[in-house]
Amino acid sequence: MASLSFFFFHALLMVAALATTASSQRLSPTFYDKICPKALPIIKKVVEEATQKERRMGASLLRLHFHDCFVNGCDGSILLDDTDKIDSEKKANANINSARGFTVVDRIKSVVDKACGGPVVSCADILAVAARDSVVSLGGPAWKVQLGRRDSTTASRTDANKDLPSPFMDLPQLIQNFNKHGLNSRDLVALSGGHTLGFAKCSIFKNRIYNETNINPNFAMSLRKSCPLSGGNNNLSPLDRTPARFDIRYFQDLVGKKGLLHSDQVLFNGGRGSTDGIVKRYSLDAGAFSYDFAKSMVKMGNIKPLTGKKGQIRKNCRRVN
């Protein structure tokens, strides 16, 4: 079946959301319904404006949420600037000169706080909702975002360097990394599908296109034009052939040995790898990918949230109160 029916698809997502809510401390998709019902529509509006202005921004906001959750949980720590007490995660290897979208988050925070009459919505929740709204704005699935996270008062560049997956990892390393965060191999493949959006710098895939064998030779040759062996490290190439549209092209590229990053292509190894079957299915079934992606995003969004009286609601996402 090429795709799930609209009703069945959303019914399954509702079941997944309810199950996750039951297992996560006081997170709920209706958390702001009474205390600030304007919050979510405002976030959606600002995200849509940002992605219309620059389509790449959708991928950037999605990535911020991912990189936030993988370092000590979804607590907004990636947004904190460097101070004498904060070793900013923005300086971590996976984020420096790469993570972006911070000004959009600032804009969301400013408008939402004004509408809510003060700092009601956490920066961590803004990241979670902005990630969902970015995906939807670029043609992807919607899901019920669990809400009620609070913001951290600390950050850790050391933990970011240790816990964020590298684009140079092999499959066993990726599986181990995701398992550490309570995510399985299906989550790994589904969430890697976020690379259906966005771009990567030449420095990240240069070794792959010059030295690796699990790559389509014509694809490698075409990339060498904008990513020379010497220089050009900041030149960008799309992660799949439709970098501003949420679709299954990413998985089709993997099956054709046209994955841009080493960590992408290791997900498919010509029928011999443990995740090959999942990649193959997603490459043929957009509904299956959309459902699993949404489910895995809910699951990832519930990694060690701060709730209750833990943490704080920051007035400025870039610094603690």
Coordinates of C-alpha atoms in Angstrom, one line a residue:
M1 CA 0.0 0.0 0.0
A2 CA 1.7 3.2 -1.2
S3 CA 0.4 5.3 1.8
L4 CA -1.7 5.1 4.9
S5 CA -5.2 6.5 4.7
F6 CA -5.6 10.0 6.2
F7 CA -7.9 8.7 9.0
F8 CA -5.8 5.7 9.9
F9 CA -2.5 7.7 9.8
H10 CA -3.8 10.4 12.2
A11 CA -5.5 7.9 14.4
L12 CA -2.2 6.0 14.9
L13 CA -0.4 9.2 15.6
M14 CA -3.0 10.1 18.3
V15 CA -2.5 6.7 19.9
A16 CA 1.3 7.2 19.9
A17 CA 1.0 10.6 21.4
L18 CA -1.3 9.5 24.1
A19 CA 1.0 6.6 25.0
T20 CA 4.0 8.9 25.2
T21 CA 2.1 11.4 27.3
A22 CA 1.4 8.6 29.8
S23 CA 5.0 7.8 30.2
S24 CA 6.4 11.3 30.3
Q25 CA 6.1 13.5 33.4
R26 CA 3.3 15.9 32.9
L27 CA 3.9 16.7 29.3
S28 CA 0.8 17.2 27.3
P29 CA -0.1 18.6 23.8
T30 CA -2.7 20.8 25.6
F31 CA -0.3 22.3 28.1
Y32 CA -0.7 25.9 26.8
D33 CA -4.4 25.7 25.9
K34 CA -5.5 27.6 29.0
I35 CA -2.5 29.6 30.1
C36 CA -1.7 30.9 26.6
P37 CA -3.9 29.6 23.7
K38 CA -2.2 32.0 21.3
A39 CA 1.2 30.5 21.7
L40 CA 1.1 27.7 19.1
P41 CA -0.5 29.6 16.3
I42 CA 2.1 32.4 16.8
I43 CA 5.0 29.9 16.6
K44 CA 3.5 28.4 13.4
K45 CA 3.1 31.9 11.8
V46 CA 6.7 32.9 12.6
V47 CA 8.1 29.6 11.4
E48 CA 6.1 29.8 8.1
E49 CA 7.4 33.4 7.5
A50 CA 10.9 32.2 8.2
T51 CA 10.7 29.2 5.8
Q52 CA 9.0 31.2 3.1
K53 CA 11.9 33.8 3.3
E54 CA 14.6 31.1 3.3
R55 CA 13.5 27.4 2.6
R56 CA 16.7 26.2 4.2
M57 CA 15.6 27.5 7.6
G58 CA 13.2 24.6 8.0
A59 CA 16.0 22.2 8.1
S60 CA 18.0 24.4 10.5
L61 CA 15.1 24.6 13.0
L62 CA 14.5 20.9 12.8
R63 CA 18.2 20.3 13.5
L64 CA 18.3 22.6 16.5
H65 CA 15.6 20.5 18.2
F66 CA 17.5 17.3 17.4
H67 CA 20.8 18.7 18.7
D68 CA 19.1 20.0 21.8
C69 CA 17.5 16.7 22.8
F70 CA 20.6 14.6 22.3
V71 CA 22.6 16.6 24.9
N72 CA 21.2 16.0 28.4
G73 CA 17.6 16.0 27.1
C74 CA 15.2 18.5 25.4
D75 CA 15.9 21.4 27.7
G76 CA 16.9 24.4 25.4
S77 CA 20.5 24.1 26.4
I78 CA 21.7 24.5 22.8
L79 CA 20.4 28.1 22.8
L80 CA 22.6 29.3 25.7
D81 CA 25.4 31.7 24.7
D82 CA 28.9 31.4 26.1
T83 CA 29.5 33.1 29.5
D84 CA 32.0 32.7 32.3
K85 CA 29.7 30.1 33.7
I86 CA 28.2 28.6 30.5
D87 CA 30.4 26.5 28.2
S88 CA 28.1 26.9 25.2
E89 CA 27.0 23.9 23.1
K90 CA 27.1 26.2 20.1
K91 CA 30.9 25.8 20.2
A92 CA 30.7 22.0 20.0
N93 CA 32.1 20.3 17.0
A94 CA 28.7 19.4 15.5
N95 CA 27.4 23.0 16.0
I96 CA 30.2 25.5 15.5
N97 CA 29.7 27.4 12.3
S98 CA 26.9 25.1 11.5
A99 CA 23.9 25.4 13.9
R100 CA 21.7 28.2 12.8
G101 CA 18.2 29.6 13.3
F102 CA 18.8 31.2 16.6
T103 CA 17.5 34.6 15.5
V104 CA 14.2 32.9 14.4
V105 CA 13.9 31.4 17.9
D106 CA 14.6 34.9 19.4
R107 CA 11.8 36.3 17.2
I108 CA 9.4 33.5 18.3
K109 CA 10.2 34.0 22.0
S110 CA 9.7 37.8 21.7
V111 CA 6.3 37.6 20.0
V112 CA 5.0 34.7 22.1
D113 CA 6.0 36.3 25.4
K114 CA 4.3 39.6 24.4
A115 CA 1.1 37.7 23.5
C116 CA 1.2 35.6 26.7
G117 CA 1.9 38.6 28.9
G118 CA 5.3 37.3 30.0
P119 CA 7.6 34.3 29.9
V120 CA 5.1 31.4 29.8
V121 CA 6.4 29.3 27.0
S122 CA 9.8 27.6 27.4
C123 CA 12.5 27.9 24.9
A124 CA 12.7 24.0 24.9
D125 CA 9.0 23.9 23.9
I126 CA 9.6 26.5 21.2
L127 CA 12.2 24.3 19.6
A128 CA 9.9 21.3 19.7
V129 CA 7.0 23.1 18.1
A130 CA 9.2 25.0 15.6
A131 CA 10.7 21.7 14.4
R132 CA 7.2 20.3 13.8
D133 CA 6.0 23.4 12.1
S134 CA 9.1 23.5 9.9
V135 CA 8.4 20.0 8.7
V136 CA 4.8 20.8 8.0
S137 CA 5.6 24.0 6.1
L138 CA 7.9 22.0 3.8
G139 CA 5.3 19.3 3.0
G140 CA 5.9 16.9 5.8
P141 CA 3.6 15.2 8.4
A142 CA 2.1 16.9 11.5
W143 CA 2.1 15.4 14.9
K144 CA 0.9 16.3 18.4
V145 CA 3.9 17.9 20.2
Q146 CA 4.1 17.1 23.9
L147 CA 4.5 20.3 25.8
G148 CA 5.4 21.5 29.3
R149 CA 9.2 21.3 29.1
R150 CA 11.2 23.8 31.2
D151 CA 14.6 25.3 30.3
S152 CA 18.0 24.2 31.7
T153 CA 20.2 26.6 33.6
T154 CA 23.3 24.9 32.3
A155 CA 24.9 23.7 29.0
S156 CA 27.8 21.4 28.3
R157 CA 30.0 21.6 25.2
T158 CA 31.8 18.5 26.5
D159 CA 28.6 16.5 26.5
A160 CA 27.6 17.8 23.1
N161 CA 30.9 16.6 21.7
K162 CA 30.4 13.2 23.3
D163 CA 26.7 12.7 22.6
L164 CA 25.9 14.2 19.2
P165 CA 26.2 11.7 16.4
S166 CA 29.0 12.4 13.9
P167 CA 28.5 12.4 10.1
F168 CA 31.6 10.1 10.0
M169 CA 30.1 7.3 12.2
D170 CA 29.6 3.8 10.9
L171 CA 26.3 2.0 11.4
P172 CA 27.2 0.2 14.7
Q173 CA 28.3 3.5 16.2
L174 CA 25.1 5.2 15.1
I175 CA 22.9 2.4 16.6
Q176 CA 24.8 2.6 19.9
N177 CA 24.5 6.4 20.0
F178 CA 20.8 6.3 19.4
N179 CA 20.3 3.4 21.8
K180 CA 22.0 5.5 24.5
H181 CA 19.1 8.0 24.1
G182 CA 16.4 5.4 24.2
L183 CA 16.0 5.3 20.4
N184 CA 16.1 2.1 18.3
S185 CA 17.3 1.3 14.8
R186 CA 13.9 2.3 13.3
D187 CA 14.1 5.6 15.1
L188 CA 17.6 6.0 13.7
V189 CA 16.5 5.5 10.1
A190 CA 13.3 7.6 10.4
L191 CA 15.0 10.5 12.1
S192 CA 17.9 10.4 9.7
G193 CA 15.2 11.0 7.1
G194 CA 15.2 14.6 8.4
H195 CA 18.1 14.9 5.9
T196 CA 15.5 15.0 3.2
L197 CA 15.8 18.8 4.1
G198 CA 18.8 21.0 4.0
F199 CA 22.5 21.1 3.0
A200 CA 25.9 20.1 4.2
K201 CA 29.4 21.6 3.9
C202 CA 32.0 20.2 1.5
S203 CA 34.3 19.5 4.5
I204 CA 31.8 17.0 5.9
F205 CA 31.5 14.8 2.8
K206 CA 34.9 15.4 1.0
N207 CA 36.4 12.2 2.1
R208 CA 33.3 10.3 1.0
I209 CA 33.3 11.6 -2.6
Y210 CA 37.1 11.0 -3.1
N211 CA 37.9 7.9 -1.1
E212 CA 34.8 5.8 -0.4
T213 CA 33.6 2.9 -2.6
N214 CA 29.9 2.7 -1.5
I215 CA 29.0 5.6 -3.8
N216 CA 27.6 6.1 -7.3
P217 CA 30.7 7.2 -9.3
N218 CA 28.8 9.7 -11.4
F219 CA 27.3 11.2 -8.2
A220 CA 30.8 11.5 -6.7
M221 CA 32.1 13.1 -9.8
S222 CA 29.4 15.7 -10.0
L223 CA 30.0 16.7 -6.3
R224 CA 33.7 17.2 -6.9
K225 CA 33.0 20.2 -9.1
S226 CA 31.8 22.2 -6.1
C227 CA 33.9 20.3 -3.5
P228 CA 37.5 20.2 -4.8
L229 CA 40.2 18.1 -3.1
S230 CA 41.9 21.2 -1.9
G231 CA 39.8 24.1 -0.6
G232 CA 36.1 24.8 -1.0
N233 CA 35.3 23.4 2.5
N234 CA 32.4 25.8 3.2
N235 CA 30.7 25.1 -0.2
L236 CA 27.2 23.7 0.3
S237 CA 25.5 20.7 -1.4
P238 CA 22.0 19.5 -0.9
L239 CA 21.5 16.4 1.3
D240 CA 19.1 15.0 -1.3
R241 CA 17.8 16.2 -4.7
T242 CA 14.9 18.1 -3.2
P243 CA 16.4 19.9 -0.2
A244 CA 13.4 22.2 0.4
R245 CA 10.7 19.5 0.2
F246 CA 9.9 16.8 2.8
D247 CA 9.7 13.6 0.7
I248 CA 11.3 10.2 0.3
R249 CA 14.0 11.3 -2.1
Y250 CA 16.6 10.9 0.6
F251 CA 15.9 7.2 0.9
Q252 CA 15.7 6.7 -2.8
D253 CA 19.2 8.3 -3.0
L254 CA 20.5 5.9 -0.4
V255 CA 19.3 2.9 -2.4
G256 CA 21.0 4.4 -5.4
K257 CA 24.3 4.9 -3.5
K258 CA 23.8 8.7 -3.6
G259 CA 23.8 9.4 0.1
L260 CA 25.8 12.7 0.6
L261 CA 27.2 11.9 4.1
H262 CA 29.0 8.7 5.2
S263 CA 26.5 8.4 8.1
D264 CA 23.7 8.5 5.6
Q265 CA 24.9 5.9 3.2
V266 CA 25.8 3.4 6.0
L267 CA 22.1 3.0 6.6
F268 CA 21.9 1.1 3.3
N269 CA 24.5 -1.4 2.2
G270 CA 23.0 -3.1 -0.8
G271 CA 20.8 -5.5 1.1
R272 CA 23.5 -6.6 3.5
G273 CA 23.0 -4.1 6.4
S274 CA 20.7 -4.4 9.4
T275 CA 18.8 -1.2 8.5
D276 CA 18.6 -1.9 4.7
G277 CA 15.0 -3.2 4.9
I278 CA 13.8 0.0 6.7
V279 CA 15.5 2.2 4.1
K280 CA 14.1 0.2 1.2
R281 CA 10.5 0.4 2.6
Y282 CA 10.7 4.1 3.2
S283 CA 12.1 4.6 -0.4
L284 CA 8.9 3.0 -1.7
D285 CA 6.3 4.1 0.9
A286 CA 5.9 7.8 1.8
G287 CA 3.1 7.1 4.2
A288 CA 5.3 4.6 6.2
F289 CA 8.1 7.1 6.4
S290 CA 5.9 10.0 7.5
Y291 CA 4.2 7.9 10.2
D292 CA 7.4 6.6 11.6
F293 CA 9.1 10.0 11.4
A294 CA 6.3 11.6 13.3
K295 CA 6.3 8.8 15.9
S296 CA 10.1 9.0 16.4
M297 CA 10.0 12.8 16.7
V298 CA 7.5 12.5 19.6
K299 CA 9.7 9.9 21.1
M300 CA 12.9 12.0 20.7
G301 CA 11.1 15.0 22.1
N302 CA 10.5 13.2 25.4
I303 CA 14.2 12.6 26.1
K304 CA 14.7 13.7 29.8
P305 CA 12.5 16.8 29.8
L306 CA 12.7 19.1 32.8
T307 CA 9.2 19.5 34.2
G308 CA 7.4 20.7 37.3
K309 CA 9.8 22.9 39.3
K310 CA 13.0 21.8 37.6
G311 CA 14.8 24.3 35.5
Q312 CA 13.1 27.6 34.6
I313 CA 11.2 29.4 31.9
R314 CA 13.9 31.7 30.4
K315 CA 13.1 35.3 29.6
N316 CA 15.8 35.3 27.0
C317 CA 16.6 31.9 25.3
R318 CA 20.2 32.9 25.0
R319 CA 20.9 33.2 28.8
V320 CA 19.6 32.0 32.1
N321 CA 17.4 34.3 34.2

